Coordinates of C-alpha atoms in Angstrom, one line a residue:
Chain A
X1 CA -19.8 -4.6 4.6
X2 CA -17.2 -3.9 7.2
X3 CA -14.4 -4.2 4.6
X4 CA -11.0 -5.2 5.9
X5 CA -10.7 -5.2 9.7
X6 CA -7.6 -5.6 11.8
X7 CA -7.2 -6.2 15.5
X8 CA -5.6 -5.0 17.7
X9 CA -5.1 -1.4 16.7
X10 CA -2.1 -1.0 19.1
X11 CA 0.1 -3.6 20.8
X12 CA 3.3 -3.5 22.9
X13 CA 5.3 -6.6 23.3
X14 CA 8.5 -7.6 25.0
X15 CA 11.3 -9.2 23.1
X16 CA 10.7 -12.9 22.7
X17 CA 6.9 -12.7 23.2
X18 CA 4.6 -14.1 20.6
X19 CA 1.3 -12.8 19.3
X20 CA -1.1 -12.9 16.4
X21 CA -2.3 -10.0 14.4
X22 CA -5.8 -10.6 13.1
X23 CA -7.1 -9.7 9.7
X24 CA -10.6 -10.4 8.3
X25 CA -12.5 -9.3 5.2
X26 CA -16.2 -9.8 4.4
X27 CA -16.0 -9.1 0.7
X28 CA -15.3 -12.7 -0.4
X29 CA -11.9 -11.7 -1.7
X30 CA -9.5 -14.4 -2.8
X31 CA -6.3 -12.4 -2.4
X32 CA -5.0 -11.2 1.0
X33 CA -1.7 -9.9 2.0
X34 CA 0.3 -8.4 4.9
X35 CA 2.5 -5.4 4.6
X36 CA 4.7 -3.6 7.1
X37 CA 5.2 0.2 6.9
X38 CA 8.4 1.7 8.3
X39 CA 9.5 5.4 8.1
X40 CA 11.1 6.2 4.8
X41 CA 10.7 2.7 3.4
X42 CA 7.1 2.7 2.1
X43 CA 5.2 -0.6 2.4
X44 CA 6.9 -3.9 2.1
X45 CA 5.1 -7.2 1.4
X46 CA 5.5 -9.8 4.2
X47 CA 3.3 -12.7 3.1
X48 CA 0.3 -13.2 0.8
X49 CA -2.4 -15.7 0.0
X50 CA -4.2 -16.3 -3.3
X51 CA -6.9 -18.4 -1.6
X52 CA -7.8 -20.6 1.3
X53 CA -5.0 -23.0 2.0
X54 CA -2.4 -21.2 -0.1
X55 CA 0.2 -18.8 1.1
X56 CA 3.5 -17.6 -0.1
X57 CA 6.3 -15.3 1.0
X58 CA 6.7 -11.7 0.1
X59 CA 9.7 -9.4 0.3
X60 CA 10.3 -9.6 4.1
X61 CA 8.9 -12.9 5.4
X62 CA 11.5 -13.7 8.1
X63 CA 10.1 -13.8 11.6
X64 CA 6.5 -14.1 10.5
X65 CA 4.1 -17.0 9.8
X66 CA 0.7 -17.0 8.2
X67 CA -2.1 -19.4 7.5
X68 CA -5.3 -19.1 5.5
X69 CA -7.8 -21.7 6.7
X70 CA -10.8 -19.7 5.5
X71 CA -11.4 -17.1 2.8
X72 CA -12.3 -14.5 5.4
X73 CA -9.3 -14.6 7.7
X74 CA -5.6 -14.2 7.3
X75 CA -3.8 -14.0 10.6
X76 CA -0.1 -13.0 10.9
X77 CA 1.9 -14.6 13.7
X78 CA 5.1 -13.3 15.3
X79 CA 6.6 -16.3 17.0
X80 CA 9.4 -14.5 18.9
X81 CA 9.1 -10.7 18.6
X82 CA 12.2 -8.6 18.1
X83 CA 12.6 -4.8 18.2
X84 CA 13.2 -4.9 14.5
X85 CA 9.6 -5.9 14.1
X86 CA 8.4 -2.6 15.5
X87 CA 6.3 -1.2 12.7
X88 CA 2.8 -0.5 11.4
X89 CA 1.2 -3.6 9.9
X90 CA -1.4 -3.4 7.2
X91 CA -3.6 -6.2 5.8
X92 CA -5.0 -5.8 2.3
X93 CA -7.4 -7.9 0.2
X94 CA -8.6 -7.9 -3.4
X95 CA -11.1 -9.9 -5.4
X96 CA -8.7 -11.6 -7.6
X97 CA -5.0 -12.0 -7.9
X98 CA -4.4 -12.6 -11.6
X99 CA -2.7 -9.2 -12.1
X100 CA -3.9 -9.3 -15.7
X101 CA -6.5 -6.8 -15.1
X102 CA -6.8 -4.0 -12.7
X103 CA -7.8 -5.2 -9.3
X104 CA -8.2 -2.9 -6.4
X105 CA -6.5 -3.8 -3.1
X106 CA -8.5 -2.6 0.0
X107 CA -6.4 -1.9 3.1
X108 CA -7.3 -2.3 6.7
X109 CA -6.7 0.5 9.2
X110 CA -3.4 -1.0 10.5
X111 CA -1.9 -2.3 13.7
X112 CA 0.8 -0.3 15.4
X113 CA 3.2 -2.8 17.1
X114 CA 6.0 -1.8 19.4
X115 CA 8.5 -4.4 20.6
X116 CA 10.6 -3.4 23.6
Chain B
X1 CA 15.2 -5.5 -9.0
X2 CA 12.2 -3.3 -8.3
X3 CA 12.7 0.1 -6.8
X4 CA 10.2 3.0 -6.5
X5 CA 11.4 6.4 -5.3
X6 CA 9.5 9.5 -4.2
X7 CA 10.5 12.8 -2.6
X8 CA 9.6 12.8 1.1
X9 CA 7.9 16.1 1.5
X10 CA 5.9 18.7 -0.4
X11 CA 4.3 21.9 0.9
X12 CA 1.8 23.9 -1.1
X13 CA -0.7 26.7 -0.4
X14 CA -4.4 26.0 -0.5
X15 CA -5.8 26.6 -4.0
X16 CA -2.5 25.9 -5.7
X17 CA -1.8 22.8 -7.7
X18 CA 0.3 20.0 -6.2
X19 CA 2.6 17.8 -8.2
X20 CA 3.9 14.6 -6.6
X21 CA 6.6 12.7 -8.5
X22 CA 7.6 9.1 -8.6
X23 CA 10.3 7.1 -10.5
X24 CA 10.4 3.4 -10.9
X25 CA 12.9 1.0 -12.3
X26 CA 11.0 -2.1 -13.4
X27 CA 10.2 -1.7 -17.1
X28 CA 7.9 -4.6 -17.0
X29 CA 5.4 -2.8 -14.8
X30 CA 1.9 -3.2 -16.2
X31 CA 0.0 -0.7 -14.1
X32 CA 0.9 2.1 -11.7
X33 CA -1.2 3.3 -8.7
X34 CA -1.5 6.3 -6.5
X35 CA -2.7 5.7 -2.9
X36 CA -3.5 8.2 -0.2
X37 CA -2.9 7.6 3.5
X38 CA -4.5 10.0 6.0
X39 CA -3.1 10.1 9.6
X40 CA -3.8 6.9 11.5
X41 CA -5.6 5.3 8.6
X42 CA -4.9 2.7 6.0
X43 CA -4.2 3.3 2.3
X44 CA -7.0 4.4 0.0
X45 CA -6.7 3.9 -3.8
X46 CA -6.9 7.3 -5.6
X47 CA -6.3 6.4 -9.1
X48 CA -4.3 4.1 -11.4
X49 CA -2.9 4.1 -14.9
X50 CA -2.0 1.3 -17.3
X51 CA 1.5 1.3 -18.7
X52 CA 0.2 1.8 -22.2
X53 CA -1.3 5.1 -21.3
X54 CA 0.3 8.6 -21.1
X55 CA -2.2 10.4 -19.1
X56 CA -5.3 9.9 -17.1
X57 CA -7.6 12.5 -15.6
X58 CA -10.1 12.0 -12.8
X59 CA -11.8 15.1 -11.5
X60 CA -9.0 17.1 -9.7
X61 CA -6.4 14.4 -10.3
X62 CA -4.2 14.1 -13.4
X63 CA -1.7 11.2 -13.7
X64 CA 1.1 11.5 -16.2
X65 CA 3.3 8.6 -17.2
X66 CA 6.6 8.9 -19.1
X67 CA 7.4 5.3 -19.7
X68 CA 10.7 6.1 -21.5
X69 CA 12.0 7.8 -18.3
X70 CA 10.0 5.6 -15.9
X71 CA 8.5 8.7 -14.4
X72 CA 5.0 9.0 -12.9
X73 CA 3.4 12.1 -11.5
X74 CA 0.2 13.0 -9.7
X75 CA -1.2 16.5 -10.1
X76 CA -3.9 17.7 -7.7
X77 CA -5.7 20.8 -8.9
X78 CA -7.0 23.4 -6.5
X79 CA -5.4 21.6 -3.5
X80 CA -7.4 21.7 -0.3
X81 CA -6.5 21.2 3.3
X82 CA -8.3 17.8 3.2
X83 CA -5.7 16.7 0.7
X84 CA -3.0 16.8 3.4
X85 CA -1.8 13.2 3.6
X86 CA 0.9 10.8 2.6
X87 CA 0.8 9.8 -1.1
X88 CA 2.3 6.5 -2.3
X89 CA 2.9 5.4 -5.8
X90 CA 3.0 1.7 -6.4
X91 CA 3.8 -0.5 -9.4
X92 CA 2.3 -3.9 -10.3
X93 CA 3.2 -6.4 -12.9
X94 CA 0.9 -8.7 -15.0
X95 CA 1.2 -12.2 -13.7
X96 CA 2.9 -10.9 -10.5
X97 CA 0.1 -12.2 -8.3
X98 CA -1.2 -8.7 -7.7
X99 CA 1.8 -7.9 -5.6
X100 CA 2.6 -4.3 -5.4
X101 CA 5.9 -2.5 -4.9
X102 CA 5.4 0.8 -3.1
X103 CA 7.4 4.0 -3.0
X104 CA 8.5 5.6 0.2
X105 CA 5.6 8.0 0.2
X106 CA 5.4 11.8 -0.1
X107 CA 3.9 13.8 2.7
X108 CA 1.8 16.6 1.3
X109 CA 1.2 19.6 3.6
X110 CA -1.4 22.1 2.5
X111 CA -1.1 25.5 4.1
X112 CA -3.7 28.2 4.3

């Protein structure tokens, strides 16, 4: 198993450009999520999905779109990049999402995005 | 609202014990986690504790939970240079869709 993979590892964009951050998992996990990590602020949830075809907003969703057409993939789209979106982005997945029992979230290695 | 706070830095000598502290505000938290992030890598789950527990020990790691004070700590015994990393505490809530609220992270530096 490759676990959770993310591409690209690094990306530099100009303000107003669009791009898609890719995330894939091969563990047949139902739950997938995107976080951004900023200095001194920990990780903040952007969007999450509890299964194919189902997505919902997290704490900081503005400026980002997601879709979940398959169980394996959960891409994050920046439609018009802004300098405030300079961050490290992590994708995570877990087998279930009920929250009623412990459910380990597995994290990808991250994508470092700089918006000039 | 939910808020999880940690001190930003901790420096210890190799072989000493490290104690990383965390406070949270949401009393409905069901379980609390400790994650480790090494440079350039994603987060790795170290351990977790259910909110109805006071303590959990896992090899060199000891987690203490004071639910009354909403205080969580992670003790690393015999700290090694390989323990140098950023440590995040996070809280999760039953029925919260497995969404986690993370602290700001504590950077642990282990000196020889």
